[in-house]
Every structure is written in structure tokens, then in C-alpha cells.
Tab-separated table of C-alpha atoms in Angstrom:
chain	number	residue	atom	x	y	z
A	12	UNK	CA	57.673	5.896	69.142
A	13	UNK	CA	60.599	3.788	68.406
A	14	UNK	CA	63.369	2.819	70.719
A	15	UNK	CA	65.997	4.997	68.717
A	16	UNK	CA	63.448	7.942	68.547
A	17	UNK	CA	63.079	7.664	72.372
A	18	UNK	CA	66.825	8.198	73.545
A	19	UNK	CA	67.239	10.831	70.632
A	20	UNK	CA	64.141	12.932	72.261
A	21	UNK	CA	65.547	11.885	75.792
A	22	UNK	CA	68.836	13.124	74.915
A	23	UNK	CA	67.866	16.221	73.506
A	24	UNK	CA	65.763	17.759	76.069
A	25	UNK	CA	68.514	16.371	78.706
A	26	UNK	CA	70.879	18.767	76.481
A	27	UNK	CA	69.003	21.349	76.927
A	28	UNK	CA	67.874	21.654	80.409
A	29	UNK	CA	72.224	20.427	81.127
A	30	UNK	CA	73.128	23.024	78.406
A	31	UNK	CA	71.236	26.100	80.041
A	32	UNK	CA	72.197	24.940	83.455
A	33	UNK	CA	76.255	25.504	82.330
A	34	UNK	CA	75.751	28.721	80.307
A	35	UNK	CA	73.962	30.894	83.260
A	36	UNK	CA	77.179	32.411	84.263
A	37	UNK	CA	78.244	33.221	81.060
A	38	UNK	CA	75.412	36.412	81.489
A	39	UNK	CA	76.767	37.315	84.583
A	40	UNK	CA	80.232	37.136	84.659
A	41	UNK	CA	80.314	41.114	84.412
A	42	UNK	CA	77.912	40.509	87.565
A	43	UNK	CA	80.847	38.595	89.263
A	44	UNK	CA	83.255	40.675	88.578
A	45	UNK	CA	81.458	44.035	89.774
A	46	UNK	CA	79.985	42.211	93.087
A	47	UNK	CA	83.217	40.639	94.192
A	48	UNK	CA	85.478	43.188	92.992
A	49	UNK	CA	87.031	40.821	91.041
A	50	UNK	CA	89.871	41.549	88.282
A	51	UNK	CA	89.848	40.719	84.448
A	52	UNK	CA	93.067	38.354	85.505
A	53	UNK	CA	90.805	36.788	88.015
A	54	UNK	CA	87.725	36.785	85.624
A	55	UNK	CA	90.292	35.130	83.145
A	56	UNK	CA	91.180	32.181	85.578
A	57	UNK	CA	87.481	31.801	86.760
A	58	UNK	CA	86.455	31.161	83.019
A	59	UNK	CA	89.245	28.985	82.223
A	60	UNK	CA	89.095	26.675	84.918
A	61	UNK	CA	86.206	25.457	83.559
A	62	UNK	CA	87.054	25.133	80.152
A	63	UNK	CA	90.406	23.281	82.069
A	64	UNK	CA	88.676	20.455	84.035
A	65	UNK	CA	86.379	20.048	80.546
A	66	UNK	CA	89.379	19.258	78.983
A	67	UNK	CA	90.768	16.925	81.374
A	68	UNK	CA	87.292	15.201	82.084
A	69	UNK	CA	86.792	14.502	78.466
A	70	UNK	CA	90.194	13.212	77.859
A	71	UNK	CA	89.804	10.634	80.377
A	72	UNK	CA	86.593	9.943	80.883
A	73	UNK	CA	85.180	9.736	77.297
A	74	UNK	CA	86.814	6.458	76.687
A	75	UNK	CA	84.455	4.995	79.489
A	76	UNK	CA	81.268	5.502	77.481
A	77	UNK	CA	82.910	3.025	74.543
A	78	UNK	CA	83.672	0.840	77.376
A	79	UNK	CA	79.790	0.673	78.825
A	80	UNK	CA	79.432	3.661	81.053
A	81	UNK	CA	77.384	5.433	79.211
A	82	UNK	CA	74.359	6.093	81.667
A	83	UNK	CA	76.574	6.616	84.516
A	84	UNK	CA	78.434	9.351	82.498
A	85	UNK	CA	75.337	11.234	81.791
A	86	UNK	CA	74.015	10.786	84.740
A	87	UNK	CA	77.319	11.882	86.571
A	88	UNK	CA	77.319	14.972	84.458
A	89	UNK	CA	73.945	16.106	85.271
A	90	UNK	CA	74.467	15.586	89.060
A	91	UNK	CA	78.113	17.601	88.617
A	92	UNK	CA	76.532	20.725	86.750
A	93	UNK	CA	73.789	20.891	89.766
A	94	UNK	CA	76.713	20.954	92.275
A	95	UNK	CA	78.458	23.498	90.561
A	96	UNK	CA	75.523	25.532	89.795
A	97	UNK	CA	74.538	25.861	93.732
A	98	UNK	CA	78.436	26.197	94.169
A	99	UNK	CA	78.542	29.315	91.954
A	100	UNK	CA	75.149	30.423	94.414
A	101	UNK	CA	76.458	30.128	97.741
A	102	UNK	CA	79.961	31.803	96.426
A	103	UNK	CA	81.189	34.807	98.444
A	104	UNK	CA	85.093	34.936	97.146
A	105	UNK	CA	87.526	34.099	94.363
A	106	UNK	CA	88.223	30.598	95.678
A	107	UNK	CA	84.375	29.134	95.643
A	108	UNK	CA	84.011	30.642	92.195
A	109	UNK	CA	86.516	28.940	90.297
A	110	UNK	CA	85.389	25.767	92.077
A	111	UNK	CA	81.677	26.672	91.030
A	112	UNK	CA	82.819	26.874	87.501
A	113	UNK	CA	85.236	23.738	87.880
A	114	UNK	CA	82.145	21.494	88.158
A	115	UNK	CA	80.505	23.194	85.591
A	116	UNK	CA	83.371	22.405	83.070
A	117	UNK	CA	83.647	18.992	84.680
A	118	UNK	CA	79.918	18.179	84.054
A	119	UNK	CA	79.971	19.250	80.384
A	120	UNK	CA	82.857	17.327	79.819
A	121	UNK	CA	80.520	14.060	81.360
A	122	UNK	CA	77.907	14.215	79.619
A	123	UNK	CA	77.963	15.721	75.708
A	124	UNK	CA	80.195	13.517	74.679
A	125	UNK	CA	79.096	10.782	75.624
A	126	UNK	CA	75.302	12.319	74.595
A	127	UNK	CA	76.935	13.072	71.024
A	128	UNK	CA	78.102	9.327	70.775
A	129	UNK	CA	74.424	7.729	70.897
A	130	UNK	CA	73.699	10.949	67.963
A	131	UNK	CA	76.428	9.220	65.889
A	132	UNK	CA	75.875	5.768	66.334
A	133	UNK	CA	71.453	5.319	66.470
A	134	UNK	CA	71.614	4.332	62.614
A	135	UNK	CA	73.308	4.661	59.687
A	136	UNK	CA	70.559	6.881	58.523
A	137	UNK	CA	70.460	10.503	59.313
A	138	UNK	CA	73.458	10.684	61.184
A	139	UNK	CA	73.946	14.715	60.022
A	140	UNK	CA	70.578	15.720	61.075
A	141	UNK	CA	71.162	13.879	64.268
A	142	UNK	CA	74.082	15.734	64.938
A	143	UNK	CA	72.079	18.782	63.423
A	144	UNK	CA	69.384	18.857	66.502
A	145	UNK	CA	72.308	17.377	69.377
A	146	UNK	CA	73.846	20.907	68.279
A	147	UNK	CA	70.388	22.458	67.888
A	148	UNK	CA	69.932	21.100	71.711
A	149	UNK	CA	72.843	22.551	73.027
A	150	UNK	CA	72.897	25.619	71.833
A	151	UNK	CA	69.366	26.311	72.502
A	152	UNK	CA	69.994	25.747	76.038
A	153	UNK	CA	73.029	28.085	76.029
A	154	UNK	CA	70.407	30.537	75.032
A	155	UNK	CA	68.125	29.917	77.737
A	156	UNK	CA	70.133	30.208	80.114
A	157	UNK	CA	72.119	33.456	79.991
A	158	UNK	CA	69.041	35.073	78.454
A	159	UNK	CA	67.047	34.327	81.780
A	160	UNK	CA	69.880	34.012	84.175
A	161	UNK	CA	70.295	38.506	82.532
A	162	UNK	CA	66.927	39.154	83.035
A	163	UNK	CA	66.741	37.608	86.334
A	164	UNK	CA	69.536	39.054	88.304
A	165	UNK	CA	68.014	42.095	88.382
A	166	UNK	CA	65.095	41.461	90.088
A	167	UNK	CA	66.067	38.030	92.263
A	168	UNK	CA	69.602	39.203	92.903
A	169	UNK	CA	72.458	37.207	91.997
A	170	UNK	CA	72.366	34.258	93.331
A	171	UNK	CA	68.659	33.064	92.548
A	172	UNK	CA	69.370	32.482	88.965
A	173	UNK	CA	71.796	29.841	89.297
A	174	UNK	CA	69.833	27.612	91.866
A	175	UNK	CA	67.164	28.326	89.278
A	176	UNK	CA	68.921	26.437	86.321
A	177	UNK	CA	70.614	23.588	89.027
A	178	UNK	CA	66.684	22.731	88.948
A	179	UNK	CA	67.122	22.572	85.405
A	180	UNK	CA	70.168	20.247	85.446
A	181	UNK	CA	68.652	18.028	87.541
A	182	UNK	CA	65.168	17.737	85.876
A	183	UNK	CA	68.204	17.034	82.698
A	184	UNK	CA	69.485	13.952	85.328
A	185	UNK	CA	65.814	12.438	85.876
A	186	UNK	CA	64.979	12.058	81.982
A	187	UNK	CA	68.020	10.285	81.719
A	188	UNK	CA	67.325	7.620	84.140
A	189	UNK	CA	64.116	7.309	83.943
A	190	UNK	CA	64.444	6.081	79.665
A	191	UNK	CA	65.838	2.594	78.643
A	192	UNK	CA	69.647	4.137	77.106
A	193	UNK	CA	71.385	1.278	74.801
A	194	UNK	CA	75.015	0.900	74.780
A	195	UNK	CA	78.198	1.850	72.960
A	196	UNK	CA	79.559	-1.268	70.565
A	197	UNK	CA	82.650	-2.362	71.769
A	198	UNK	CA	85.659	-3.476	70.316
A	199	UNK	CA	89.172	-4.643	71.470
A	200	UNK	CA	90.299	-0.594	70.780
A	201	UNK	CA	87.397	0.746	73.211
A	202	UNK	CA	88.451	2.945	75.654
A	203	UNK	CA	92.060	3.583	75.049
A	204	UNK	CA	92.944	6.949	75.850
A	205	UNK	CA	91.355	9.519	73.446
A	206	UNK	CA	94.736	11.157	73.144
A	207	UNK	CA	95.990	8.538	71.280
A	208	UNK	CA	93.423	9.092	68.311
A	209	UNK	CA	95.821	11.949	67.324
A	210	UNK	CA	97.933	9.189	65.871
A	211	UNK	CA	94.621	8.992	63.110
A	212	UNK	CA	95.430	11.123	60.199
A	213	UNK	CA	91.817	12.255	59.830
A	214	UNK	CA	91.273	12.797	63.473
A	215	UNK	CA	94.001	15.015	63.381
A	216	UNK	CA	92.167	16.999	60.656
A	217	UNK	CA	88.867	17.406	62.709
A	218	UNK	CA	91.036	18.465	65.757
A	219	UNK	CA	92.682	20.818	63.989
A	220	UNK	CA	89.454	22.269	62.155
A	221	UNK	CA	87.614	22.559	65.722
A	222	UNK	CA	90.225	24.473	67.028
A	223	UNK	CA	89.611	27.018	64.345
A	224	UNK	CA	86.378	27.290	65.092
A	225	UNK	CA	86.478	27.053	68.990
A	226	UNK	CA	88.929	29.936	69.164
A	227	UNK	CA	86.423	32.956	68.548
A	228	UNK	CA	83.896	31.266	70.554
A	229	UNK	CA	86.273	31.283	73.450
A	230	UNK	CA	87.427	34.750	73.436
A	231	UNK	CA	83.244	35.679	72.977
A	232	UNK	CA	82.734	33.652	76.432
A	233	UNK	CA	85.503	35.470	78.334
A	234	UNK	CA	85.090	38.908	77.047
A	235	UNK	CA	81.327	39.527	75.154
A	236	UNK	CA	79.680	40.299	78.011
A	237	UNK	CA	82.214	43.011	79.655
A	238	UNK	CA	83.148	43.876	75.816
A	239	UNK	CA	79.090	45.088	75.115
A	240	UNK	CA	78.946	46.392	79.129
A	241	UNK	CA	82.058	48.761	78.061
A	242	UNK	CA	80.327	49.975	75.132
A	243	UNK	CA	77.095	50.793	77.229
A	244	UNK	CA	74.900	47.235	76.956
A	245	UNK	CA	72.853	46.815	79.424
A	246	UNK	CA	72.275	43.117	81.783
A	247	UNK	CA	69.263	42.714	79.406
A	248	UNK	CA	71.056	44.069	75.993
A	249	UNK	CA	73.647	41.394	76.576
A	250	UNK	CA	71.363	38.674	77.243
A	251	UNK	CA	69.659	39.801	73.771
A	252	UNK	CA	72.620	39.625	72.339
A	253	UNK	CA	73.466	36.248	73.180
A	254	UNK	CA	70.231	34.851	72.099
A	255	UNK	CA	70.404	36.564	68.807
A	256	UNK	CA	74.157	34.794	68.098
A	257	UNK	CA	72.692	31.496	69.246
A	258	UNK	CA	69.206	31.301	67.298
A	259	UNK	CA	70.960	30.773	64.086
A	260	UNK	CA	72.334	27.597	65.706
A	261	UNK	CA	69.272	26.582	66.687
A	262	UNK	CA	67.431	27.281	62.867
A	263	UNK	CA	70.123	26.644	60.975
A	264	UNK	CA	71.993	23.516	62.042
A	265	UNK	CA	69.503	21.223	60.082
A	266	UNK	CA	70.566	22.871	57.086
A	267	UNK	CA	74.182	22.751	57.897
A	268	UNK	CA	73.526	18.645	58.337
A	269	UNK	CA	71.487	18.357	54.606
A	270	UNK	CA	73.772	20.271	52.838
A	271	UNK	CA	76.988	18.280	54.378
A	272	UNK	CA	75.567	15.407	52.731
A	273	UNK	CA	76.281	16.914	49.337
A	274	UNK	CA	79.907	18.130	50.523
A	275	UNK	CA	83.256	16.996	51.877
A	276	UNK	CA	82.908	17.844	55.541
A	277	UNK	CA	86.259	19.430	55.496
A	278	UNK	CA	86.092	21.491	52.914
A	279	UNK	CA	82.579	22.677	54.187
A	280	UNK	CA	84.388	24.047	57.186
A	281	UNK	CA	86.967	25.455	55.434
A	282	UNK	CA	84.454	27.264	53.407
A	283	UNK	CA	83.090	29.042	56.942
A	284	UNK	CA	86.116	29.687	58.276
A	285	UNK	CA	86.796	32.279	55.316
A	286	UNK	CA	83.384	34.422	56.372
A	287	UNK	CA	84.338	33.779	59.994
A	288	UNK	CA	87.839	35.282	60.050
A	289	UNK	CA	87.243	38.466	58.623
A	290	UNK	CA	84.164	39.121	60.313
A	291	UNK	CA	86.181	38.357	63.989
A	292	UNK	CA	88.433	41.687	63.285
A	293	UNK	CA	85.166	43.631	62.515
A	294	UNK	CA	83.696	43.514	66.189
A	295	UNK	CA	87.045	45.879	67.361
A	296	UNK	CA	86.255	48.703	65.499
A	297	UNK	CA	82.640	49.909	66.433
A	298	UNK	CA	82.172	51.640	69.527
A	299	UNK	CA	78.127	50.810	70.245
A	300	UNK	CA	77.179	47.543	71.285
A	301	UNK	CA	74.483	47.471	67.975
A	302	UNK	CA	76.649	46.327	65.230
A	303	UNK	CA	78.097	43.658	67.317
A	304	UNK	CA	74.799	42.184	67.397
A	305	UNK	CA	74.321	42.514	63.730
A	306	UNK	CA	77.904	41.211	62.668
A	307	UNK	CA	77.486	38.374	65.321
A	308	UNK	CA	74.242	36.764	64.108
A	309	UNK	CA	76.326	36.624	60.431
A	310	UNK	CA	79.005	35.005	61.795
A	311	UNK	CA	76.581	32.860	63.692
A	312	UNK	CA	75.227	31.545	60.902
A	313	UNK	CA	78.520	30.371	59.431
A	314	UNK	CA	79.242	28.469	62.585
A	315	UNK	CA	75.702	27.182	62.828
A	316	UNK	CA	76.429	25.241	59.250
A	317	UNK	CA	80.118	24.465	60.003
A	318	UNK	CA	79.125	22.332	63.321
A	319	UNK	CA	77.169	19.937	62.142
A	320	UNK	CA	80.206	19.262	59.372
A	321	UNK	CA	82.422	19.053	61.680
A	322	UNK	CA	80.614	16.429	63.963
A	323	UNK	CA	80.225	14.341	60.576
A	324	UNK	CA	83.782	14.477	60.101
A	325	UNK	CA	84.739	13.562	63.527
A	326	UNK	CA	82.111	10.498	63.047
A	327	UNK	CA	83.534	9.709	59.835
A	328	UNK	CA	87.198	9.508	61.277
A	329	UNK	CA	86.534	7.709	64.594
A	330	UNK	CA	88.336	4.250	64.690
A	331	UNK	CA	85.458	1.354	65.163
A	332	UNK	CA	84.269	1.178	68.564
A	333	UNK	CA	85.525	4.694	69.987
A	334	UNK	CA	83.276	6.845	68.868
A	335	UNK	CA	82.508	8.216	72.730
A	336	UNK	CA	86.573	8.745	72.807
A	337	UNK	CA	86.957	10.731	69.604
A	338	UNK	CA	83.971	12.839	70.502
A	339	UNK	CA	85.987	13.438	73.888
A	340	UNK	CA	89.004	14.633	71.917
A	341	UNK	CA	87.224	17.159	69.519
A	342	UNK	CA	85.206	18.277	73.199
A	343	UNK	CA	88.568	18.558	75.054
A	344	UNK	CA	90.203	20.256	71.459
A	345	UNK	CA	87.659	23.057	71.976
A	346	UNK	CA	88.114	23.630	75.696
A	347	UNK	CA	91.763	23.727	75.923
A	348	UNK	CA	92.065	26.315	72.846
A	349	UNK	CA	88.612	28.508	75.080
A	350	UNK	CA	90.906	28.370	78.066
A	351	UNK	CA	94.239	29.111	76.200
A	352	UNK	CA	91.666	32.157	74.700
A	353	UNK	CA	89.707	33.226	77.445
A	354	UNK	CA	92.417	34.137	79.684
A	355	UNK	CA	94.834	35.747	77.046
A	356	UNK	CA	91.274	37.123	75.855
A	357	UNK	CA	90.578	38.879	79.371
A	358	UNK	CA	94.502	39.758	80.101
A	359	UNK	CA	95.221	40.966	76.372
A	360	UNK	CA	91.742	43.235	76.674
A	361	UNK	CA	92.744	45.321	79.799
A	362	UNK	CA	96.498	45.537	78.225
A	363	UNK	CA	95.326	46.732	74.674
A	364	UNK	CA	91.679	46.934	74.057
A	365	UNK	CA	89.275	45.247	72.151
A	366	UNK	CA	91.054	45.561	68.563
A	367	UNK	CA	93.828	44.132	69.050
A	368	UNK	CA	92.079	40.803	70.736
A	369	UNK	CA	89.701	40.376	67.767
A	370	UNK	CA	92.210	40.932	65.413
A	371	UNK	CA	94.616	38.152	66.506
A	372	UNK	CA	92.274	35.802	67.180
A	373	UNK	CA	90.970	36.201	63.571
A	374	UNK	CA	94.929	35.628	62.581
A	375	UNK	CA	95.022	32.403	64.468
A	376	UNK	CA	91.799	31.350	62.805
A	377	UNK	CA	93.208	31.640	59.387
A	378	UNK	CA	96.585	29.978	60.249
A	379	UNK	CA	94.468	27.167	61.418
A	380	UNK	CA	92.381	27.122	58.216
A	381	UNK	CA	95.468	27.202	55.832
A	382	UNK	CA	97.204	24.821	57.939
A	383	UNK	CA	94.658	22.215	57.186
A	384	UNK	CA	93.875	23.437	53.626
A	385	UNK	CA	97.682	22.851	52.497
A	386	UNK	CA	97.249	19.273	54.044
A	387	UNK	CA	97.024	16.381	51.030
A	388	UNK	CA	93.949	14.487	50.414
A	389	UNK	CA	90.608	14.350	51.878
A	390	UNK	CA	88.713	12.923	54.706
A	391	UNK	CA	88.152	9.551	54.318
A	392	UNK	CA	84.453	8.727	55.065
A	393	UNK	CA	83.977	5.651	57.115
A	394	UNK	CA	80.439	3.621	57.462
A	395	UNK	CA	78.960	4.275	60.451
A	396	UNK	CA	79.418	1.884	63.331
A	397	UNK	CA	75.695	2.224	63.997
A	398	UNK	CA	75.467	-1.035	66.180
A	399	UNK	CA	73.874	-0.490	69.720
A	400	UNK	CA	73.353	-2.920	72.151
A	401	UNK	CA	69.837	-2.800	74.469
């Protein structure tokens, strides 16, 4: 097996096992709530202090991988989501639980985008089906682990799922160092803030187009599981639920990545947006947690072929030698709109029921999409900077 081949597999299992190890408490935030009496303002803050100290983490910190921290990023990040993990265990009040879910965020924010960096930059060749199975990766391990952590709780209790999948993280933290990871090229740009890489016309267009597509997700992570609970789900259903959104991700992403090589990235997103939007106000209106399901698998699918166009348009507008940086920006992008969402998600549900969330979410989608459809000319597609240093 090649060199490149090697740190792709590396990084892809890693994904996982950090991946599954972040998601558990996603299945059993309705768990949370119920044990510690907890309200859907506190649930709201819980969920977006993660998304929060993701943000802030992969502002700052992504820059560091362009600079030659690479392996101490991932390696920090898988170390981070095992704290948080037995954090989230050992958690008897409000106070431990955001801080749980503060390294959680924090550890994410370490490690995938710096993991998504080496996708981009292995070789000029096969860049979108890189990208394809990094977003495969992830997404299969947000299946695994609310899927288990919901049909473990019952049985083990609580807390024994989440020391379960802080195994898993750090089983993620020995592939890492135990495999030969190149580094980042650098330039005279590398690790500048990411923040700056708004000034970048075309960056500006991928921010703008993962925002559309982070905001449903968002609102999904704050409220799906207490939405489908309300309309009589059980710990089980929901975990089905989940893995029924996420397998499209995990079948479909590799034909997202061949079939952006034949398209503008953009407009390939644009294209989802208009299925994903009008399916978002659908979810409101039914009143058993069964069409959910149904209706979220299609929508699944659109975002399972959008991702991988988006990560090739992120590539494609990355200045030379911060590719780790931009990746940071699109990653923080996506957790400030899920915390802006989540907690206006959990407040706005308890205020005015499900309906009205789904339906203004799906408005802000659209805005987003029309925003950057009015917006002259095209991404610009860049050569790869696929120069890595052993």
C-alpha cells in the first residue's frame, strides 16, 4: 500500500471511531433532559456550547495545521473528545454537562479539519472521491454512535455508553500516531487567521453555501430527538431514525464526488438546496414520527451529494498553502449557524411548536440560496496544491 493510501485509510477509520465518539449524545439528549430535569433553554445552551467552542477552536487553531501541526492537532482532538466523553459520564448537573459537550465541540474542531486538509491535498487526482469517503467517514461514525449509544442506555444506564465511545476516541488517537502523517505545504500566507479568507471572493461563496446547508442540520441536532420522542418514538425508534438519515451519506457521497466532476460545484449545491428547502417545512405537519423518517432519508440524499461539492469548492477557493485554514472557516461557518439554530431551535419549539421552527429554517435556507445565486460569476477552480512533505 502506498504512502498516500496509508494516511487516507488511517484517517478514515480515525474519523470514524472520533466521529461516533462526538455524536453519542446526540441520542440521548432527551435522556439528559428527562434525568436531570433539565429545560429545553438549558438543553439549548448544552448543545450550543459545543457547536460554540467548535467554532472558536477551528478559527484559531486550523491555521496551525498549514503551519506544521498537523499530528499534534489530530492527536489533540482525539485526546479532547475522550475527556469530554467521560466528562459527559461522570455528569450529575447543568454545569458538568455543558463542559462535557464543550470538549466535544473543541475536539471536532481539532481534528476534521485538519483530517479534511490531508483529503484535499494527497494528489491532484481524486480529490472529490477523497472528500467523498472523509464525508463517508464521518458520517458513518455519527451513525454509530447515537444508534448504539440509543440502544444501550436502556440496558447499561446512562452513563455506560459514553465511556463506551471515549474507548472509541482513543483507539481514533492510537491510529494516528502510530502511521507516518506527511505535512501541510507551506507558504509565506500559512497560518494567518482563517477569518481573514473572507476577504476571498470565492471563499465567501462556499461560506455562504455551507451555511445553507448547516442550518437544517443544526436545528435536527437540537430538536430531532425530543421532536420524534413528542410524537411517540421510542430511545430505539430515534436511533433508527438517525441511522436511516445518515446511510445515504455514507452510500451516496461517492456519487456526489463523480458527478461534481462534471458540474460547477456551486451550482451543484444550489441545485440541492431547492429539494432541501421545501422538504424542511414538510417535517411540521405530520404528527407520527414515520414520515419523518421517510421525508428525512430524501432530504438526506440531497445533502449526501451537496457535501462532497461543497468540500471541492472550498478546495478549489483556498489561497495556496492554507488549505487546513479554509477548511477551519467552512468547519467554524457550520457550527456558529448549528449554535445560532440549536438554541433558537429548542427555545422557538417550546414557544410555538414544531411548524413554525421547520418552516423558518426552510426560509433562511432559501434566502441563503438566492443570496448566492444572484451573486455574478462562478467559482473559479484552482489546481490543487497537492504538495506534501514526509
Amino acid at each position: 500500500m502506498s504512502t498516500s493510501r496509508r494516511v487516507e485509510v488511517t484517517l478514515l477509520a480515525s474519523s470514524v471511531a472520533l466521529s461516533a465518539s462526538n455524536s453519542v449524545v446526540f441520542a440521548l439528549m432527551g435522556n439528559l433532559q428527562d434525568t436531570y430535569g433539565l429545560s429545553g433553554r438549558s438543553v439549548g445552551i448544552m448543545v450550543a456550547t459545543g457547536f460554540v467552542t467548535s467554532l472558536l477552536v477551528q478559527l484559531l487553531a486550523s491555521p496551525l495545521a498549514d503551519r506544521g501541526w498537523l499530528r499534534h492537532m489530530l492527536v489533540l482532538g482525539g485526546l479532547v473528545s475522550v475527556a469530554g466523553d467521560l466528562l459527559l459520564a461522570s455528569g450529575s448537573n447543568l454545569a458538568v454537562l455543558i463542559g462535557g459537550r464543550a470538549l466535544i465541540g473543541a475536539a471536532g474542531g481539532l481534528f476534521f479539519p485538519a483530517a479534511r486538509a490531508v483529503m484535499t491535498s494527497l494528489s491532484d487526482v481524486g480529490r472529490p472521491a477523497r472528500l467523498g469517503r472523509q464525508a463517508s467517514a464521518e458520517l458513518g461514525g455519527f451513525v454509530i454512535g447515537p444508534v448504539i449509544g440509543g440502544a444501550l442506555v436502556g440496558p447499561v444506564g446512562l452513563r455506560w455508553p459514553f465511556v463506551l465511545f471515549a474507548v472509541f476516541a482513543l483507539i481514533g488517537v492510537t491510529l494516528v500516531v502510530t502511521q507516518p502523517l506527511p505535512e501541510l505545504l507551506r507558504t509565506e500566507h500559512s497560518g494567518r487567521p482563517a477569518i481573514g479568507l473572507l476577504r476571498e471572493r470565492d471563499v465567501l461563496t462556499a461560506v455562504m453555501l455551507a451555511a445553507a446547508l448547516s442550518l437544517p442540520t443544526g436545528m435536527y441536532e437540537a430538536l430531532w430527538d425530543r421532536f420524534l420522542t413528542d410524537l411517540g418514538a421510542s430511545d430505539n425508534v430515534v436511533g433508527i431514525s438517525i441511522a436511516a438519515y445518515a446511510v445515504p451519506y455514507i452510500t451516496m457521497s461517492s456519487l456526489g464526488a463523480k458527478l461534481v466532476d462534471r458540474w460547477n460545484p456551486v451550482r451543484f449545491v444550489l441545485g440541492a438546496l431547492t429539494l432541501i428547502a421545501p422538504l424542511t417545512v414538510i417535517y411540521g405537519t405530520f404528527h407520527s414520527p414515520w414520515p419523518p423518517m421517510v421525508f428525512g432519508v430524501l432530504e438526506a440524499c440531497a445533502q449526501a451529494l451537496a457535501y462532497p461539492a461543497l468540500q471541492v469548492a472550498v478546495a478549489s477557493a483556498a489561497p495556496p498553502g492554507r488549505t487546513a485554514a479554509a477548511q477551519g472557516l467552512i468547519g467554524a461557518t457550520n457550527m456558529a449557524v448549528a449554535a445560532v439554530v440549536s438554541f433558537l431551535a429548542a427555545w422557538g419549539y417550546g414557544r410555538s411548536g414544531p411548524r413554525t421552527v421547520f418552516t423558518g429554517c426552510a426560509i433562511a435556507v432559501g434566502v441563503l440560496a438566492v443570496l448566492v445565486a444572484l451573486r455574478s460569476g462562478s467559482l473559479r477552480v484552482r489546481r490543487p496544491q497537492a504538495v506534501l512533505q514526509r
